[in-house]
Amino acid sequence: MTSEIDVGSRAGVKGGGDIAGRRIGTGRRGDQVFALSARASGILLLAIMAAIGVFLVWRAIPALQANEANFLTEEEWNPNATPPVFGIAQLAFGTLMSSFLALLMATPVAIGIALFISFYAPRRLAAGLGYLVDLLAAVPSIVYGLWGLHYFNTKMDDVGRFLNEYFGWIPLFGGDSVGGRSLLTASVILAIMILPIISSITREVFLQVPNANVEAALALGATRWEVIKLAVLPFGRSGMISAAMLGLGRALGETIAVAMVLSTAAGISIHILKDGGNTIAANIANSFAEAGETGRGALIASGLVLFVITLVVNMTARAIVARRKEFV
Amino acid sequence: MKNGSRLAALGGVFVAGALALSACGSDNNTGGTSASNAPSNVDCVKGTVNAAGASSQKNAIEEWKKLYAQACAGATLNYNPAGSGAGIQAFTAGQVAFAGSDSALDPEEAAKAQQRCQGNPAWNLPMVVGPVAVIYNLQGVDGLQLKPATLAAIFAGKITKWNDPKIAADNPDAQLPATDIKPIHRADESGTTENFTEYLGAVAKDEWKWEAEKKWPTEAGGQGAPKSDGVVTVLKQTQGGISYVEMSFAKKNSLQTAKIQNGAGEFVDVSEQSVGNALDGAKQVGQGNDLALELDYNAKTPGAYPIFLVTYEVVCSKGLPAEQAEFVKAFLKYTASEDGQKVLSNVGYAPLSPGLAAKVRTAVEALS
């Protein structure tokens, strides 16, 4: 949608197309075909999204009707019991918490990487480094899961103990039975996984910064850091937010790595160093194989919730981006 | 370009590593079979037959069908490990020729099954025995001994330190450290969990108040790990951890296993032999060739290890379409034979005790 408005305003500047930014082009055959195919692609996407939504609702309803507990507030997940009892509370909390923490850790690092590659690194190194970071995205998530399960959580065990001992007064790091298979470990792994997408998009955005702005700032005697502060970051803000939101989308939906790392203890807990926690996606991966009729419906219902959460998060992000596009 | 090809190579290494690693992540340990296991004297019936049921016996069935097909070209069995309930449902609906089940038919199911078998009774034939080992990770303490009540209290979270007086009472000679006990359970739903919780409920009602279910009871606490491999990995990393897995996983990973007290008051380590002893103590509750068993977790049989699961093949005594009946009879004859039972040890189960195996063979002979 943003791009449509983009194109419209640009076309407006050049004096072509109407003010609404809807009808652009010359009316020649090529333009018509292109407009048609672009519109068809847009509609196809909406149709796919709607189909997924309808499918989720359709399959979730019977299970939700059989549910004996409040789906939104219950913490326990046991849809194959008689009677079925399941609720999304703990899963939704774990999903949002781990994704939010991952975003918190990944975004500054990703922007740092992007700035380094775009402005500080020697040319030859920059290209290689860019590839290397992007390569992180090519590692299958089960590899992150295995790495986490066999190696990383034993290391995080010590980190958790350290944080608990010295920063235990912060509620987030408090609590007892600290361990390496905690929400924090999962968040760190998620952060590593979403790093490439945020950094590569941010990099692209930084490349779009008008040279004139940069040169103007330099001409005024700004240091390199001041150039970044005055010209690059404000220009790239909406792009960086979009990139972070794409990363968040991946973190919300990540399945196997989280399922393998987290120990699934029961109950919502604010203590992120404790062994335990669960996410919607990880729960689906763990429970699907042995789930019965109701169990499968319940998992699909949880998928629907994830769908809605992602939608809300993305819409919020769009709203933020739309409000702050002074440079675009 | 040079850079690109180097990266491609690096990517290739990643992908290959991922494939190799993900192969380890699966729950099937159908390794260790060789051509020498191929049965020599089997009745060959060609054809394709469908079956469905318990996932706990999946590895056994897969192995059997492979070996059977090696001996008899053109014989195919499709086993859908959809779960006991789904298997019995498919059986009574006439969709499959036989069902695998973790428990014998209850009266209502038996009535439906009889209808399906043209009025002939359906039989429960025990075929696969799976011992469940209690594994733990505690340096310096080998041969841990646990009474059922102590075991249940540990997994219910009521005993939290290894040097608890109750554990000390079970292990007068051991030097128990003051470390935390960290119970670990399966995060996914599992037949192992169902059998283990059923055992705890049967032998220690005061300590364990939850129903036997495939999903670990939430209130019992502890931390979960995915699949048996995950449980083993986490246990190895967790000093003071305790968990339960099928015996094969404990053996393969050389883990410490606890001796469990049986009904006769002995502390017994898990082994094929000790589980066989327990099986001999099981009472037959079915009529004639219906070998439905009542497992007695408090069996007084000497040398019996009490935690194990028995899965049945549920079959029509008569009344299947002729070509299906012929195949089922021939196939089960093989699985109940000495050759067939010998295969079980390779894939993580224990063979039936000789006495029970003989009864199963008689019952299979009587199928028609």
XYZ file of C-alpha atoms in Angstrom:
696
model
C 0.000 0.000 0.000
C 2.816 2.321 0.878
C 4.458 1.744 -2.447
C 1.259 2.630 -4.256
C 1.123 5.983 -2.526
C 4.811 6.362 -3.193
C 4.438 5.851 -6.864
C 1.441 8.150 -6.892
C 3.210 11.055 -5.285
C 6.219 10.616 -7.476
C 4.055 10.499 -10.528
C 2.332 13.598 -9.228
C 5.609 15.449 -9.137
C 6.285 14.545 -12.723
C 2.871 15.681 -13.692
C 1.469 12.347 -14.810
C -1.499 10.432 -13.330
C -4.246 11.849 -11.192
C -4.088 13.186 -7.660
C -5.438 10.087 -5.932
C -2.391 8.239 -7.228
C -4.631 5.511 -8.616
C -4.471 5.710 -12.340
C -0.957 6.077 -13.519
C 0.616 5.458 -16.852
C -0.041 6.456 -20.374
C -2.957 4.237 -21.255
C -0.799 2.335 -23.741
C -1.083 -1.399 -24.015
C 2.068 -2.240 -22.036
C 0.956 -0.069 -19.163
C -2.465 -1.649 -19.148
C -1.062 -5.184 -19.056
C 1.333 -4.269 -16.323
C -1.344 -2.569 -14.231
C -3.595 -5.563 -14.656
C -0.976 -8.093 -13.631
C 0.071 -5.976 -10.670
C -3.511 -5.713 -9.537
C -4.018 -9.456 -10.032
C -0.982 -10.168 -7.852
C -2.354 -7.926 -5.137
C -5.749 -9.573 -5.237
C -4.193 -13.045 -5.266
C -2.306 -12.226 -2.093
C -5.456 -11.041 -0.377
C -7.265 -14.170 -1.530
C -4.520 -16.411 -0.114
C -4.586 -14.597 3.207
C -8.367 -14.831 3.342
C -8.240 -18.529 2.477
C -5.784 -19.184 5.307
C -7.966 -17.217 7.686
C -11.121 -19.054 6.652
C -9.387 -22.422 6.916
C -8.111 -21.671 10.410
C -11.503 -20.519 11.624
C -13.273 -23.428 9.976
C -11.031 -26.056 11.562
C -10.822 -24.332 14.917
C -14.527 -23.978 15.630
C -15.337 -27.624 16.562
C -12.401 -27.805 18.958
C -13.266 -24.471 20.517
C -16.820 -25.654 21.045
C -15.586 -28.780 22.814
C -13.236 -26.763 25.026
C -14.165 -26.774 28.697
C -11.973 -23.830 29.621
C -11.779 -20.219 28.564
C -9.612 -20.284 25.455
C -8.171 -16.828 26.022
C -7.397 -16.969 29.749
C -6.628 -20.630 30.487
C -2.916 -21.428 30.845
C -3.052 -25.177 30.536
C -2.915 -26.878 27.146
C -4.460 -30.318 27.176
C -6.908 -30.680 24.302
C -6.639 -34.470 24.041
C -7.903 -35.032 27.559
C -11.512 -35.813 28.301
C -12.932 -33.249 28.636
C -10.558 -31.091 26.569
C -9.079 -28.176 28.476
C -6.889 -25.691 26.685
C -6.144 -22.012 26.575
C -3.766 -19.732 24.805
C -2.644 -17.517 27.700
C 0.742 -19.044 28.442
C 1.575 -19.675 24.801
C 0.680 -16.156 23.721
C 2.697 -14.707 26.576
C 5.743 -16.824 25.698
C 5.446 -15.962 22.019
C 5.237 -12.218 22.582
C 7.857 -12.189 25.319
C 10.486 -14.173 23.402
C 9.890 -12.275 20.157
C 9.983 -8.915 21.885
C 13.235 -9.750 23.671
C 14.698 -11.059 20.427
C 13.785 -7.844 18.687
C 15.257 -5.802 21.508
C 18.567 -7.629 21.160
C 18.697 -7.957 17.383
C 17.668 -4.493 16.198
C 20.561 -2.437 17.623
C 23.071 -5.048 16.501
C 21.537 -5.292 13.042
C 21.546 -1.522 12.609
C 25.111 -1.437 13.846
C 26.093 -4.038 11.279
C 24.284 -2.146 8.543
C 25.961 1.155 9.476
C 29.344 -0.503 9.643
C 28.927 -2.141 6.273
C 27.533 0.988 4.615
C 29.765 3.675 6.078
C 32.726 2.386 8.036
C 33.997 -0.895 6.593
C 36.607 -1.029 3.820
C 34.891 -1.710 0.473
C 36.181 -5.290 0.031
C 35.361 -6.297 3.561
C 31.919 -4.731 3.370
C 30.690 -6.968 0.557
C 31.963 -10.138 2.211
C 30.539 -9.186 5.553
C 27.178 -8.477 3.982
C 27.098 -11.930 2.401
C 28.145 -13.518 5.654
C 25.354 -11.935 7.641
C 22.830 -12.878 4.970
C 24.120 -16.422 5.118
C 22.781 -16.677 8.663
C 19.334 -16.656 7.116
C 20.185 -19.710 5.041
C 20.889 -21.885 8.068
C 17.856 -24.115 8.613
C 16.176 -23.440 11.903
C 16.636 -27.023 13.065
C 20.372 -26.379 13.058
C 19.860 -23.449 15.411
C 17.696 -25.760 17.490
C 20.335 -28.488 17.660
C 23.065 -25.977 18.383
C 20.896 -24.517 21.130
C 19.973 -27.877 22.592
C 23.436 -29.415 22.560
C 25.736 -26.469 23.110
C 24.305 -23.057 23.656
C 21.965 -23.752 26.570
C 24.811 -25.142 28.657
C 26.627 -21.844 28.105
C 23.516 -19.819 28.837
C 23.219 -21.743 32.084
C 26.193 -19.793 33.455
C 24.958 -16.510 31.990
C 21.592 -17.083 33.633
C 23.187 -17.814 36.992
C 25.318 -14.690 36.750
C 22.379 -12.449 35.873
C 20.293 -14.025 38.587
C 22.936 -13.527 41.230
C 23.844 -9.919 40.511
C 20.716 -8.562 38.840
C 18.122 -10.706 40.582
C 16.542 -7.560 42.016
C 15.178 -6.824 38.532
C 11.972 -8.887 38.416
C 12.810 -10.122 34.905
C 15.993 -11.791 36.167
C 14.588 -12.917 39.500
C 13.163 -16.206 40.640
C 14.806 -19.486 41.512
C 15.702 -22.643 39.570
C 17.598 -20.662 36.963
C 18.661 -22.679 33.934
C 19.843 -22.595 30.355
C 16.624 -23.742 28.726
C 14.818 -20.515 29.405
C 12.952 -17.859 27.463
C 16.145 -15.798 27.473
C 18.083 -18.516 25.636
C 15.283 -18.870 23.125
C 15.238 -15.108 22.656
C 18.983 -14.974 21.983
C 18.663 -17.710 19.373
C 15.690 -15.943 17.821
C 17.705 -12.717 17.806
C 20.488 -14.414 15.860
C 17.936 -15.818 13.434
C 16.265 -12.484 12.698
C 19.538 -10.574 12.490
C 20.112 -11.072 8.742
C 16.694 -9.912 7.610
C 16.846 -6.729 9.677
C 20.408 -5.920 8.760
C 20.067 -6.531 5.041
C 16.919 -4.427 4.694
C 18.416 -1.668 6.824
C 21.487 -1.785 4.603
C 19.331 -1.331 1.524
C 17.582 1.607 3.168
C 20.892 3.264 4.034
C 21.969 2.924 0.430
C 18.923 4.985 -0.548
C 19.987 7.994 1.530
C 20.322 10.851 -0.995
C 23.951 11.631 -1.586
C 23.128 15.319 -1.599
C 22.060 15.164 2.045
C 25.229 13.365 3.065
C 27.446 15.710 1.111
C 25.628 18.749 2.417
C 26.175 17.612 5.973
C 29.837 16.933 5.283
C 30.175 20.346 3.684
C 28.868 21.917 6.864
C 31.739 20.268 8.693
C 29.869 17.351 10.254
C 31.867 14.335 11.422
C 30.975 10.928 10.108
C 28.922 10.150 13.191
C 27.099 13.473 12.853
C 26.308 12.685 9.248
C 24.784 9.429 10.342
C 22.892 11.111 13.130
C 21.627 14.030 11.025
C 21.125 12.582 7.585
C 21.135 8.795 7.597
C 19.151 7.705 10.639
C 16.213 10.108 10.240
C 15.949 9.214 6.587
C 16.100 5.508 7.303
C 13.799 5.492 10.319
C 10.691 4.170 8.636
C 12.757 1.622 6.753
C 14.416 0.431 9.943
C 11.066 0.040 11.646
C 9.754 -1.943 8.696
C 12.833 -4.156 8.786
C 12.443 -4.751 12.505
C 8.814 -5.677 12.003
C 9.719 -8.215 9.328
C 12.195 -9.690 11.785
C 9.542 -9.736 14.465
C 7.277 -11.618 12.101
C 9.886 -14.295 11.718
C 10.479 -14.486 15.458
C 6.769 -14.834 16.168
C 6.410 -17.731 13.793
C 9.648 -19.572 14.503
C 8.905 -23.162 15.394
C 11.564 -25.814 15.599
C 14.477 -23.920 17.091
C 12.342 -22.699 19.962
C 10.688 -26.075 20.442
C 14.073 -27.706 20.844
C 15.579 -25.146 23.159
C 12.783 -24.376 25.552
C 11.881 -26.682 28.358
C 8.150 -26.614 28.482
C 7.304 -25.980 32.080
C 3.819 -24.887 32.948
C 2.538 -21.457 33.777
C 3.172 -17.840 32.897
C 6.288 -16.541 34.572
C 7.887 -13.137 34.290
C 11.219 -14.670 35.340
C 12.843 -15.164 31.951
C 15.858 -17.020 33.351
C 13.790 -19.891 34.682
C 13.704 -23.133 32.752
C 10.368 -23.148 31.083
C 7.973 -21.248 28.914
C 6.440 -22.153 25.595
C 5.375 -20.438 22.401
C 2.448 -20.974 20.081
C 4.574 -22.172 17.188
C 6.761 -24.425 19.330
C 3.699 -25.953 20.913
C 2.287 -26.754 17.488
C 5.534 -28.471 16.497
C 5.639 -30.484 19.706
C 2.011 -31.515 19.917
C 0.923 -32.094 16.356
C 2.187 -35.639 15.854
C 0.157 -37.257 18.602
C -2.809 -34.916 18.624
C -6.291 -36.308 18.152
C -9.215 -34.699 16.368
C -9.844 -32.044 19.023
C -6.135 -31.612 19.635
C -5.526 -30.735 16.022
C -8.411 -28.297 16.031
C -7.033 -26.701 19.160
C -3.605 -26.305 17.583
C -5.185 -24.700 14.550
C -7.081 -22.358 16.860
C -3.774 -21.384 18.429
C -2.432 -20.806 14.923
C -5.336 -18.467 14.339
C -4.334 -16.482 17.400
C -0.773 -16.255 16.090
C -2.181 -15.068 12.766
C -4.125 -12.332 14.520
C -1.168 -11.326 16.691
C 1.050 -11.009 13.627
C -1.612 -8.995 11.832
C -2.006 -6.605 14.744
C 1.761 -6.197 15.117
C 2.178 -5.465 11.421
C -0.681 -2.997 11.345
C 0.778 -1.191 14.339
C 4.117 -1.049 12.580
C 2.485 0.346 9.442
C 0.813 3.025 11.531
C 4.150 3.993 13.072
C 5.854 4.083 9.706
C 3.074 6.147 8.184
C 3.291 8.734 10.942
C 7.037 9.223 10.603
C 7.797 9.609 6.971
C 8.908 13.200 6.902
C 11.859 12.258 4.714
C 10.062 10.092 2.226
C 32.520 -14.590 -8.812
C 35.323 -16.231 -6.883
C 33.723 -14.989 -3.735
C 30.391 -16.382 -4.851
C 31.606 -19.915 -5.464
C 33.402 -19.983 -2.137
C 30.197 -18.923 -0.456
C 28.308 -21.588 -2.323
C 30.732 -24.158 -0.992
C 30.291 -22.826 2.500
C 26.533 -22.974 2.066
C 26.880 -26.538 0.879
C 28.727 -27.436 4.048
C 25.952 -25.865 6.080
C 23.248 -27.716 4.215
C 25.051 -31.041 4.421
C 25.629 -30.539 8.121
C 22.011 -29.673 8.629
C 20.859 -32.780 6.819
C 23.204 -34.976 8.771
C 22.140 -33.431 12.047
C 18.437 -33.476 11.347
C 18.767 -37.170 10.616
C 19.842 -37.589 14.236
C 16.852 -35.662 15.463
C 14.305 -38.249 14.525
C 12.731 -40.609 17.004
C 13.085 -43.732 14.882
C 15.966 -45.845 15.881
C 15.481 -48.581 13.384
C 19.149 -49.274 13.142
C 21.179 -52.348 13.725
C 19.349 -54.786 11.532
C 21.200 -56.961 9.146
C 20.350 -59.385 6.439
C 20.881 -62.241 8.872
C 17.595 -61.272 10.501
C 15.690 -62.001 7.316
C 13.279 -64.783 8.208
C 13.776 -68.057 6.396
C 10.742 -70.171 7.122
C 7.693 -67.963 6.828
C 4.351 -68.489 5.183
C 4.319 -66.162 2.249
C 1.105 -64.453 1.368
C 1.259 -61.817 -1.298
C -0.938 -58.790 -1.178
C -1.372 -55.411 0.431
C -2.988 -55.047 3.816
C -3.670 -51.913 5.835
C -3.339 -51.632 9.584
C -3.328 -48.735 12.013
C -2.844 -47.995 15.662
C -0.414 -47.364 18.479
C 2.655 -45.350 17.603
C 4.526 -47.012 20.468
C 4.949 -50.185 18.415
C 5.700 -48.369 15.194
C 9.396 -49.256 15.127
C 8.643 -52.941 15.695
C 6.016 -53.102 12.971
C 8.231 -51.220 10.531
C 11.045 -53.668 11.130
C 8.798 -56.693 10.844
C 7.164 -55.548 7.658
C 10.545 -54.836 6.113
C 11.899 -58.276 6.964
C 8.677 -59.974 5.980
C 8.701 -58.255 2.637
C 12.337 -59.330 2.153
C 11.324 -62.940 2.554
C 8.106 -62.619 0.586
C 8.302 -60.389 -2.434
C 4.976 -58.726 -3.127
C 3.782 -58.684 0.479
C 3.090 -55.150 1.674
C 1.758 -53.969 4.988
C 0.811 -50.340 5.498
C 0.843 -49.455 9.177
C -0.448 -46.020 10.056
C 0.814 -45.117 13.543
C -2.162 -42.855 14.204
C -2.531 -43.816 17.852
C -4.380 -46.577 19.665
C -7.762 -44.861 19.662
C -7.646 -44.005 15.991
C -6.460 -47.523 15.165
C -9.333 -49.211 16.991
C -11.787 -46.805 15.403
C -10.462 -47.635 11.952
C -10.630 -51.326 12.810
C -14.246 -51.288 13.970
C -15.165 -49.192 10.940
C -13.714 -51.908 8.724
C -11.011 -49.723 7.209
C -8.039 -51.763 8.392
C -7.403 -55.479 8.780
C -5.995 -55.219 12.281
C -5.221 -52.544 14.834
C -2.313 -51.953 17.193
C -3.296 -50.798 20.645
C -1.609 -49.937 23.925
C -4.536 -51.355 25.856
C -6.955 -54.235 25.295
C -10.437 -53.511 23.947
C -12.922 -52.326 26.547
C -16.379 -53.993 26.523
C -17.959 -51.329 24.348
C -15.144 -51.475 21.794
C -15.253 -55.274 21.932
C -18.941 -55.253 21.020
C -18.323 -52.981 18.036
C -15.346 -55.076 17.002
C -17.437 -58.238 17.125
C -19.938 -56.602 14.806
C -17.122 -55.759 12.435
C -15.881 -59.358 12.521
C -19.250 -60.674 11.281
C -20.291 -61.670 14.787
C -17.035 -63.372 15.707
C -15.129 -62.088 18.724
C -12.047 -59.919 18.236
C -8.904 -61.038 20.001
C -6.215 -59.014 21.733
C -2.821 -60.517 21.002
C 0.110 -59.115 22.988
C 3.004 -58.766 20.567
C 5.434 -56.043 21.667
C 6.830 -55.314 25.101
C 8.520 -52.004 25.818
C 10.437 -51.597 29.076
C 10.521 -48.069 30.483
C 13.767 -47.154 32.237
C 14.086 -44.527 34.946
C 17.260 -42.621 34.053
C 19.126 -40.102 36.140
C 22.290 -38.004 36.154
C 24.028 -37.941 39.515
C 27.783 -38.296 39.703
C 29.058 -40.735 42.256
C 25.739 -42.449 42.796
C 25.397 -45.613 40.722
C 22.668 -48.147 41.177
C 20.198 -45.736 42.729
C 17.339 -47.633 44.369
C 13.837 -46.215 44.478
C 10.608 -47.356 46.029
C 7.514 -46.582 43.940
C 6.305 -43.995 46.461
C 9.693 -42.234 46.396
C 9.732 -42.271 42.603
C 6.227 -40.810 42.440
C 7.064 -38.134 45.010
C 10.130 -37.116 43.012
C 8.172 -36.704 39.778
C 5.316 -34.969 41.610
C 7.820 -32.402 42.858
C 7.347 -33.278 46.521
C 10.944 -34.386 47.018
C 13.321 -31.699 45.778
C 16.782 -32.597 47.081
C 18.795 -35.709 46.338
C 19.729 -36.134 49.997
C 16.076 -36.201 51.081
C 15.520 -38.663 53.955
C 13.146 -40.743 51.827
C 15.749 -41.309 49.113
C 18.362 -41.933 51.761
C 16.098 -44.558 53.316
C 15.924 -46.389 49.968
C 19.707 -46.152 49.534
C 21.355 -46.813 52.882
C 24.816 -47.232 51.359
C 24.908 -44.339 48.922
C 26.531 -40.937 49.418
C 23.744 -38.616 48.308
C 24.650 -35.002 47.450
C 22.493 -32.027 48.433
C 21.804 -31.055 44.808
C 18.380 -30.146 43.498
C 16.382 -32.858 41.805
C 15.370 -31.777 38.326
C 12.634 -34.001 36.917
C 12.466 -33.995 33.121
C 9.524 -35.225 31.099
C 8.475 -35.496 27.472
C 7.198 -32.189 26.115
C 5.299 -33.912 23.317
C 2.526 -36.417 23.868
C 3.896 -39.891 24.184
C 2.910 -43.470 24.933
C 5.931 -43.691 27.228
C 4.504 -40.909 29.361
C 1.123 -42.612 29.400
C 2.571 -45.870 30.649
C 4.864 -44.254 33.146
C 2.081 -42.146 34.673
C -0.215 -45.168 34.686
C 2.416 -47.059 36.623
C 2.864 -44.229 39.132
C -0.882 -43.958 39.642
C -1.192 -47.719 40.150
C 1.616 -48.169 42.678
C 1.678 -44.846 44.516
C -1.832 -43.439 44.662
C -1.042 -41.213 47.639
C 1.808 -39.436 45.893
C 0.532 -39.469 42.326
C -3.029 -38.261 41.924
C -3.170 -37.686 38.176
C -4.769 -39.812 35.495
C -2.629 -41.760 33.072
C -2.323 -39.620 29.960
C -0.043 -39.160 26.985
C 0.593 -35.593 28.046
C 2.537 -34.974 31.217
C 0.231 -33.511 33.890
C 0.965 -29.796 34.108
C 0.612 -29.530 37.869
C 3.262 -32.171 38.431
C 5.830 -29.625 37.259
C 9.318 -30.394 36.030
C 10.702 -29.387 32.675
C 9.859 -30.831 29.307
C 12.070 -31.852 26.401
C 10.987 -32.885 22.916
C 11.035 -36.614 22.028
C 13.166 -39.297 23.640
C 16.351 -37.939 22.077
C 15.667 -34.521 23.552
C 15.037 -36.007 26.979
C 18.331 -37.880 26.832
C 20.269 -34.789 25.685
C 18.823 -32.589 28.397
C 19.352 -35.217 31.072
C 23.007 -35.524 30.124
C 23.396 -31.752 30.575
C 21.444 -31.553 33.801
C 23.320 -32.460 36.924
C 20.693 -33.851 39.284
C 18.205 -34.626 36.526
C 15.902 -37.636 36.458
C 13.624 -38.846 33.683
C 12.110 -41.867 31.963
C 12.645 -43.290 28.469
C 12.249 -46.584 26.690
C 15.035 -48.942 27.635
C 16.769 -48.785 24.259
C 17.519 -45.088 24.696
C 19.001 -45.653 28.131
C 21.200 -48.488 26.857
C 22.303 -46.741 23.696
C 23.435 -43.675 25.637
C 24.910 -45.606 28.588
C 22.850 -43.656 31.088
C 22.503 -44.408 34.771
C 19.301 -46.355 35.365
C 17.542 -46.621 38.691
C 16.537 -49.907 40.284
C 12.850 -49.909 41.061
C 11.277 -51.827 43.884
C 8.687 -54.367 42.754
C 5.782 -55.942 44.636
C 8.063 -58.534 46.173
C 10.186 -55.810 47.772
C 13.233 -56.355 45.558
C 15.059 -53.522 43.813
C 15.370 -54.584 40.172
C 17.294 -53.029 37.293
C 15.648 -52.762 33.897
C 16.551 -55.496 31.390
C 14.849 -57.740 28.878
C 15.052 -60.571 31.383
C 13.553 -58.646 34.309
C 10.710 -57.344 32.177
C 10.055 -60.873 30.930
C 9.729 -61.936 34.557
C 7.125 -59.263 35.144
C 5.224 -60.328 32.054
C 4.990 -63.877 33.392
C 3.153 -62.446 36.388
C 0.485 -60.778 34.271
C -2.946 -62.320 34.499
C -4.892 -63.239 31.385
C -8.324 -61.654 31.566
C -9.515 -62.534 28.066
C -11.379 -65.736 27.220
C -9.557 -68.605 25.510
C -7.398 -67.221 22.727
C -8.185 -63.621 23.627
C -4.979 -62.814 25.447
C -5.964 -59.500 27.018
C -3.693 -59.134 30.039
C -4.111 -57.425 33.326
C -0.714 -55.983 34.118
C 0.092 -56.119 37.774
C 2.532 -53.330 38.578
C 2.850 -54.770 42.067
C 3.673 -58.256 40.789
C 5.331 -60.420 43.399
C 7.168 -62.426 40.745
C 10.812 -62.602 41.792
C 13.192 -60.551 39.658
C 10.402 -58.653 37.920
C 10.967 -55.080 36.736
C 7.627 -53.370 37.095
C 7.531 -50.482 34.571
C 6.768 -51.567 31.016
C 4.154 -51.373 28.346
C 2.492 -54.118 26.342
C 0.960 -53.371 22.988
C -1.555 -55.660 21.360
C -2.571 -56.515 17.853
C -6.358 -56.477 17.762
C -7.583 -59.004 15.198
C -10.771 -60.710 14.101
C -10.793 -64.346 15.175
C -12.872 -65.005 12.038
C -14.789 -62.990 9.541
C -12.198 -61.023 7.586
C -12.272 -61.230 3.813
C -10.303 -64.353 2.883
C -7.230 -62.757 1.306
C -6.836 -60.305 4.201
C -7.279 -63.037 6.805
C -4.628 -65.142 5.141
C -2.130 -62.284 5.107
C -2.798 -61.260 8.708
C -2.402 -64.835 9.904
C 0.853 -65.348 8.060
C 2.266 -62.014 9.164
C 1.372 -62.409 12.835
C 2.646 -65.960 12.754
C 5.983 -64.505 11.796
C 5.926 -61.699 14.373
C 5.048 -64.111 17.182
C 7.668 -66.637 16.065
C 11.080 -66.862 17.685
C 12.617 -65.189 14.639
C 10.132 -62.365 14.812
C 10.510 -61.767 18.525
C 14.285 -61.849 18.279
C 14.155 -58.779 16.051
C 12.570 -56.726 18.842
C 15.764 -56.330 20.840
C 17.352 -54.551 17.877
C 14.706 -51.887 17.762
C 14.401 -51.145 21.450
C 11.769 -53.507 22.755
C 11.849 -56.704 24.779
C 10.596 -60.031 23.438
C 7.531 -61.707 24.913
C 8.303 -64.229 27.615
C 8.487 -67.781 26.191
C 5.300 -68.853 27.931
C 3.272 -65.956 26.616
C 4.807 -66.213 23.149
C 3.653 -69.824 22.977
C 0.107 -68.759 23.850
C 0.185 -66.045 21.194
C 1.364 -68.577 18.603
C -1.503 -70.916 19.520
C -3.949 -68.044 19.151
C -2.520 -67.047 15.770
C -2.817 -70.652 14.558
C -6.483 -70.551 15.510
C -7.195 -67.485 13.342
C -9.205 -68.206 10.277
